[in-house]
Amino acid sequence: MAEDPFLTHRGLLFTVAYQMLGAAAEAEDVVQETWIRWHGVDDAARAEIRDPRAFLVRMTSRKALDRLRADSRRREDYFGEWLPEPLLTAPDVADDVALAESVSFAMLTVLETLTPTERAVFVLREVFDLPYAEIAGALDKSPAAVRQIGHRAREHVAARRPRVEVSATEQREVVDRFLAAVAGGDLTALLDVLAPDVVLVADGGGVAHAISKPVLGAKKVANLLGGFGRYAGHASIRPVHLNAAPAALVVDLDDGHDTAITFDIDGGLITGIFVVRNPDKLGGLGREATLTRAPVERPS
């Protein structure tokens, strides 16, 4: 008996929803809504669907876009800086370079600067390579309009996205040096691994303590992080993979809130540090997320 197409493509649907929303919990909600809608289609109507994958992606995209539009005002009113929800990922996710880049914090923060429709078109076309006609059907627009939106979104992203590819080995080496310097309170070693124009962005959501505005410059960032030992208590720093890249998870801080830290790296130096402390955004770190740009291959 053939497997339910929804189960076959579930990882793909979550990946689509997450990249459109930047929020793991909301992406799971969208996938669940898609499942309910899919199983509400009667057998006769389902038999007429020639491409279940396209049908499910179209359904998921519509639901994610509706939610993204509804969330726009809430994100504008968010306390402090808004960052995506980090995902715990297996190291081998980085083997798909295009997928790894598309779920990186650097890319997701760039996508936040697009309109909801621009973001949907960019994700569906540039990441998942969907035909314009299929995207048009998902967004209830003409293919010509989708092409125009896609062109505008590509130009916007190209002007802001990181351009340097860094190997996973180099990323891990740089992150390990950073973590050792922070844990040891070694300000000199910390400055050695930070780019002069490094930017640190933190998201506490008004719940956990966090810097409310970006911190720019190696000295300011190093001084900020250099005080870690004074309030860390019995905290431990664990190397992890978040969003397909080497990262860190800090647990058991004195204030009771865990911290996820991801990085931008260029030329052996850290150019961006993203710190997520809002506990509402850390609930999904208990298990690895399944990310894919294609149907999951299952044994027959």
Tab-separated table of C-alpha atoms in Angstrom:
chain	number	residue	atom	x	y	z
A	1	MET	CA	0.000	0.000	0.000
A	2	ALA	CA	1.372	3.404	-0.992
A	3	GLU	CA	2.321	5.756	1.816
A	4	ASP	CA	0.097	8.762	2.436
A	5	PRO	CA	1.582	11.637	0.356
A	6	PHE	CA	1.333	13.931	3.363
A	7	LEU	CA	3.705	11.671	5.334
A	8	THR	CA	6.053	11.410	2.357
A	9	HIS	CA	6.308	15.179	2.036
A	10	ARG	CA	5.928	16.269	5.664
A	11	GLY	CA	9.561	17.342	6.031
A	12	LEU	CA	9.293	19.388	2.857
A	13	LEU	CA	6.084	21.073	4.054
A	14	PHE	CA	7.663	22.009	7.379
A	15	THR	CA	10.710	23.425	5.599
A	16	VAL	CA	8.509	25.560	3.329
A	17	ALA	CA	6.459	26.861	6.261
A	18	TYR	CA	9.514	27.545	8.444
A	19	GLN	CA	11.346	29.486	5.754
A	20	MET	CA	8.258	31.581	5.096
A	21	LEU	CA	7.593	32.256	8.792
A	22	GLY	CA	10.947	31.988	10.579
A	23	ALA	CA	8.990	30.461	13.463
A	24	ALA	CA	9.189	26.738	14.160
A	25	ALA	CA	6.079	26.501	16.342
A	26	GLU	CA	3.963	28.383	13.810
A	27	ALA	CA	5.382	26.264	10.988
A	28	GLU	CA	4.295	23.136	12.862
A	29	ASP	CA	0.824	24.648	13.265
A	30	VAL	CA	0.659	25.304	9.518
A	31	VAL	CA	1.706	21.733	8.745
A	32	GLN	CA	-0.937	20.442	11.131
A	33	GLU	CA	-3.581	22.623	9.460
A	34	THR	CA	-2.466	21.254	6.108
A	35	TRP	CA	-2.818	17.691	7.410
A	36	ILE	CA	-6.371	18.404	8.600
A	37	ARG	CA	-7.282	19.973	5.260
A	38	TRP	CA	-5.661	17.125	3.288
A	39	HIS	CA	-7.541	14.460	5.209
A	40	GLY	CA	-10.729	16.430	4.722
A	41	VAL	CA	-10.494	15.829	0.962
A	42	ASP	CA	-12.664	12.853	0.037
A	43	ASP	CA	-11.139	9.850	-1.716
A	44	ALA	CA	-12.725	10.634	-5.081
A	45	ALA	CA	-11.421	14.196	-5.118
A	46	ARG	CA	-7.982	13.084	-3.900
A	47	ALA	CA	-7.773	10.556	-6.731
A	48	GLU	CA	-8.122	13.447	-9.193
A	49	ILE	CA	-5.047	15.217	-7.807
A	50	ARG	CA	-2.281	14.465	-10.317
A	51	ASP	CA	0.586	15.909	-8.248
A	52	PRO	CA	-0.026	15.540	-4.489
A	53	ARG	CA	3.341	17.163	-3.700
A	54	ALA	CA	2.415	20.339	-5.592
A	55	PHE	CA	-1.064	20.315	-4.070
A	56	LEU	CA	0.319	20.030	-0.526
A	57	VAL	CA	3.008	22.662	-1.078
A	58	ARG	CA	0.395	25.022	-2.512
A	59	MET	CA	-1.887	24.444	0.482
A	60	THR	CA	0.956	24.926	2.967
A	61	SER	CA	2.165	28.084	1.211
A	62	ARG	CA	-1.270	29.668	1.335
A	63	LYS	CA	-1.694	28.938	5.022
A	64	ALA	CA	1.818	30.176	5.838
A	65	LEU	CA	1.262	33.367	3.841
A	66	ASP	CA	-2.037	34.039	5.626
A	67	ARG	CA	-0.302	33.609	8.972
A	68	LEU	CA	2.648	35.772	7.932
A	69	ARG	CA	0.320	38.596	6.943
A	70	ALA	CA	-1.586	38.298	10.206
A	71	ASP	CA	1.679	38.329	12.183
A	72	SER	CA	3.141	41.421	10.497
A	73	ARG	CA	1.640	43.888	12.976
A	74	ARG	CA	2.565	41.714	15.962
A	75	ARG	CA	6.168	41.583	14.812
A	76	GLU	CA	6.232	45.357	14.344
A	77	ASP	CA	5.097	45.756	17.963
A	78	TYR	CA	7.521	43.123	19.280
A	79	PHE	CA	9.656	44.227	22.234
A	80	GLY	CA	13.255	44.729	21.124
A	81	GLU	CA	14.769	42.888	18.186
A	82	TRP	CA	12.832	40.045	16.523
A	83	LEU	CA	14.925	37.009	15.575
A	84	PRO	CA	13.811	33.698	14.045
A	85	GLU	CA	13.236	30.627	16.176
A	86	PRO	CA	16.391	28.482	16.094
A	87	LEU	CA	16.164	24.889	14.898
A	88	LEU	CA	18.251	22.026	16.190
A	89	THR	CA	19.575	20.312	13.069
A	90	ALA	CA	21.764	17.338	12.242
A	91	PRO	CA	25.291	18.197	11.006
A	92	ASP	CA	24.612	16.587	7.610
A	93	VAL	CA	21.946	19.186	6.769
A	94	ALA	CA	24.882	21.436	5.860
A	95	ASP	CA	25.733	19.038	3.015
A	96	ASP	CA	22.921	20.641	1.023
A	97	VAL	CA	24.601	24.029	0.711
A	98	ALA	CA	21.574	25.779	-0.775
A	99	LEU	CA	19.281	24.480	1.953
A	100	ALA	CA	21.766	25.358	4.692
A	101	GLU	CA	22.080	28.917	3.414
A	102	SER	CA	18.316	29.315	3.104
A	103	VAL	CA	17.683	28.404	6.769
A	104	SER	CA	20.661	30.320	8.177
A	105	PHE	CA	19.931	33.144	10.596
A	106	ALA	CA	21.623	35.539	8.207
A	107	MET	CA	19.217	34.641	5.400
A	108	LEU	CA	16.132	34.466	7.604
A	109	THR	CA	16.802	37.949	8.971
A	110	VAL	CA	17.146	39.252	5.405
A	111	LEU	CA	13.837	37.593	4.482
A	112	GLU	CA	12.214	39.501	7.361
A	113	THR	CA	12.792	42.699	5.367
A	114	LEU	CA	10.618	41.474	2.466
A	115	THR	CA	6.877	41.862	2.241
A	116	PRO	CA	4.942	38.647	2.991
A	117	THR	CA	4.203	38.080	-0.707
A	118	GLU	CA	7.804	38.780	-1.751
A	119	ARG	CA	9.020	36.344	0.872
A	120	ALA	CA	6.647	33.622	-0.294
A	121	VAL	CA	7.678	34.023	-3.939
A	122	PHE	CA	11.389	34.118	-3.106
A	123	VAL	CA	11.241	30.990	-0.935
A	124	LEU	CA	9.138	28.975	-3.360
A	125	ARG	CA	11.150	29.963	-6.426
A	126	GLU	CA	14.728	30.402	-5.239
A	127	VAL	CA	14.846	27.685	-2.588
A	128	PHE	CA	12.405	25.086	-3.886
A	129	ASP	CA	12.596	25.932	-7.602
A	130	LEU	CA	8.845	25.789	-8.106
A	131	PRO	CA	7.579	26.849	-11.552
A	132	TYR	CA	6.122	30.349	-11.731
A	133	ALA	CA	2.758	28.926	-12.765
A	134	GLU	CA	2.648	26.754	-9.648
A	135	ILE	CA	3.590	29.677	-7.393
A	136	ALA	CA	0.956	31.808	-9.098
A	137	GLY	CA	-1.649	29.172	-8.312
A	138	ALA	CA	-0.584	29.058	-4.673
A	139	LEU	CA	-0.728	32.839	-4.268
A	140	ASP	CA	-3.738	33.553	-6.500
A	141	LYS	CA	-1.698	35.796	-8.791
A	142	SER	CA	-0.808	35.725	-12.458
A	143	PRO	CA	2.532	34.167	-13.514
A	144	ALA	CA	3.593	37.555	-14.870
A	145	ALA	CA	2.941	39.220	-11.518
A	146	VAL	CA	4.834	36.455	-9.714
A	147	ARG	CA	7.832	36.923	-12.029
A	148	GLN	CA	7.883	40.638	-11.272
A	149	ILE	CA	7.592	40.068	-7.531
A	150	GLY	CA	10.331	37.430	-7.700
A	151	HIS	CA	12.677	39.766	-9.571
A	152	ARG	CA	12.154	42.497	-6.983
A	153	ALA	CA	12.688	40.073	-4.099
A	154	ARG	CA	15.892	38.636	-5.636
A	155	GLU	CA	17.400	42.093	-6.043
A	156	HIS	CA	16.509	42.979	-2.459
A	157	VAL	CA	18.019	39.784	-1.047
A	158	ALA	CA	21.119	39.911	-3.278
A	159	ALA	CA	21.977	43.345	-1.898
A	160	ARG	CA	21.868	42.071	1.685
A	161	ARG	CA	22.742	38.357	1.766
A	162	PRO	CA	26.179	37.064	2.850
A	163	ARG	CA	28.328	36.355	-0.197
A	164	VAL	CA	31.195	34.326	1.249
A	165	GLU	CA	30.948	30.549	1.549
A	166	VAL	CA	32.621	29.090	4.619
A	167	SER	CA	33.277	25.389	5.090
A	168	ALA	CA	31.681	23.585	8.009
A	169	THR	CA	35.157	22.787	9.364
A	170	GLU	CA	36.144	26.458	9.381
A	171	GLN	CA	32.853	27.448	10.977
A	172	ARG	CA	33.315	24.931	13.782
A	173	GLU	CA	36.912	26.026	14.382
A	174	VAL	CA	35.924	29.684	14.676
A	175	VAL	CA	32.935	28.924	16.918
A	176	ASP	CA	35.081	26.723	19.184
A	177	ARG	CA	37.610	29.544	19.570
A	178	PHE	CA	34.799	31.952	20.412
A	179	LEU	CA	33.256	29.639	23.006
A	180	ALA	CA	36.615	28.960	24.660
A	181	ALA	CA	37.324	32.693	24.897
A	182	VAL	CA	33.904	33.467	26.386
A	183	ALA	CA	34.015	30.586	28.862
A	184	GLY	CA	37.521	31.562	29.965
A	185	GLY	CA	36.823	35.291	30.100
A	186	ASP	CA	39.766	35.843	27.747
A	187	LEU	CA	39.115	39.274	26.248
A	188	THR	CA	42.183	39.187	23.997
A	189	ALA	CA	41.247	35.826	22.510
A	190	LEU	CA	37.701	37.069	22.047
A	191	LEU	CA	38.860	40.132	20.132
A	192	ASP	CA	41.023	37.898	17.947
A	193	VAL	CA	37.975	35.993	16.685
A	194	LEU	CA	35.651	38.987	16.175
A	195	ALA	CA	35.573	41.076	12.992
A	196	PRO	CA	36.092	44.811	13.661
A	197	ASP	CA	32.518	45.558	12.524
A	198	VAL	CA	30.866	42.559	14.186
A	199	VAL	CA	27.200	43.017	15.116
A	200	LEU	CA	25.464	41.316	18.041
A	201	VAL	CA	21.668	41.111	17.984
A	202	ALA	CA	19.719	39.695	20.928
A	203	ASP	CA	16.073	38.687	21.297
A	204	GLY	CA	14.569	38.376	24.756
A	205	GLY	CA	11.021	39.168	23.709
A	206	GLY	CA	10.501	41.237	26.842
A	207	VAL	CA	10.597	38.007	28.879
A	208	ALA	CA	14.287	37.217	29.330
A	209	HIS	CA	16.912	39.886	29.819
A	210	ALA	CA	18.576	40.850	26.531
A	211	ILE	CA	20.149	43.880	24.908
A	212	SER	CA	17.245	45.655	23.180
A	213	LYS	CA	19.297	47.178	20.350
A	214	PRO	CA	22.092	45.762	18.166
A	215	VAL	CA	25.637	46.184	19.488
A	216	LEU	CA	28.183	47.170	16.822
A	217	GLY	CA	31.964	46.834	16.961
A	218	ALA	CA	34.414	44.260	18.288
A	219	LYS	CA	35.335	46.125	21.476
A	220	LYS	CA	31.748	46.760	22.504
A	221	VAL	CA	30.711	43.189	21.762
A	222	ALA	CA	33.767	41.772	23.561
A	223	ASN	CA	33.143	43.917	26.638
A	224	LEU	CA	29.528	42.813	26.678
A	225	LEU	CA	30.408	39.129	26.391
A	226	GLY	CA	33.367	39.466	28.723
A	227	GLY	CA	30.963	39.913	31.607
A	228	PHE	CA	29.405	36.517	30.988
A	229	GLY	CA	31.305	34.857	33.825
A	230	ARG	CA	29.965	37.330	36.386
A	231	TYR	CA	26.355	36.172	36.043
A	232	ALA	CA	26.692	32.743	34.442
A	233	GLY	CA	26.639	30.856	37.751
A	234	HIS	CA	26.768	27.149	36.977
A	235	ALA	CA	25.882	27.639	33.328
A	236	SER	CA	27.272	25.312	30.714
A	237	ILE	CA	27.944	26.060	27.060
A	238	ARG	CA	27.157	23.196	24.686
A	239	PRO	CA	28.282	23.164	21.047
A	240	VAL	CA	25.284	22.279	18.847
A	241	HIS	CA	24.151	22.633	15.252
A	242	LEU	CA	21.432	25.227	14.836
A	243	ASN	CA	19.957	26.065	11.451
A	244	ALA	CA	22.503	23.839	9.700
A	245	ALA	CA	25.557	25.556	11.179
A	246	PRO	CA	27.821	25.223	14.232
A	247	ALA	CA	26.292	27.144	17.133
A	248	ALA	CA	25.984	27.081	20.921
A	249	LEU	CA	23.360	26.511	23.577
A	250	VAL	CA	23.870	28.018	27.037
A	251	VAL	CA	21.890	26.346	29.821
A	252	ASP	CA	21.462	26.800	33.589
A	253	LEU	CA	22.049	30.540	33.668
A	254	ASP	CA	21.215	32.203	36.979
A	255	ASP	CA	18.157	33.944	35.553
A	256	GLY	CA	16.631	30.603	34.565
A	257	HIS	CA	16.527	31.271	30.824
A	258	ASP	CA	18.509	29.285	28.273
A	259	THR	CA	20.248	30.983	25.363
A	260	ALA	CA	20.770	29.916	21.752
A	261	ILE	CA	23.645	31.578	19.874
A	262	THR	CA	24.257	31.446	16.128
A	263	PHE	CA	26.919	33.135	14.027
A	264	ASP	CA	27.836	34.732	10.714
A	265	ILE	CA	31.433	33.965	9.777
A	266	ASP	CA	33.568	35.516	7.049
A	267	GLY	CA	37.293	35.137	6.478
A	268	GLY	CA	37.885	33.276	9.729
A	269	LEU	CA	36.198	35.971	11.824
A	270	ILE	CA	32.736	36.305	13.336
A	271	THR	CA	30.817	39.105	11.652
A	272	GLY	CA	27.422	38.515	13.254
A	273	ILE	CA	26.188	37.036	16.537
A	274	PHE	CA	22.495	36.227	17.013
A	275	VAL	CA	21.380	35.577	20.596
A	276	VAL	CA	17.904	34.153	21.209
A	277	ARG	CA	16.742	34.201	24.855
A	278	ASN	CA	12.970	34.452	24.461
A	279	PRO	CA	11.820	31.127	25.993
A	280	ASP	CA	8.836	31.031	23.640
A	281	LYS	CA	11.318	30.572	20.789
A	282	LEU	CA	13.410	27.817	22.353
A	283	GLY	CA	10.785	25.129	22.861
A	284	GLY	CA	11.746	23.251	19.711
A	285	LEU	CA	15.366	22.587	20.664
A	286	GLY	CA	14.567	19.270	22.302
A	287	ARG	CA	14.652	17.344	19.024
A	288	GLU	CA	16.237	17.666	15.609
A	289	ALA	CA	14.094	19.267	12.925
A	290	THR	CA	13.611	17.447	9.622
A	291	LEU	CA	14.542	19.840	6.832
A	292	THR	CA	14.489	18.935	3.161
A	293	ARG	CA	13.944	20.465	-0.240
A	294	ALA	CA	12.721	17.149	-1.657
A	295	PRO	CA	10.518	14.274	-0.517
A	296	VAL	CA	12.070	12.211	2.232
A	297	GLU	CA	13.340	8.911	0.838
A	298	ARG	CA	11.799	6.053	2.782
A	299	PRO	CA	12.626	2.349	2.594
A	300	SER	CA	10.192	0.331	0.498
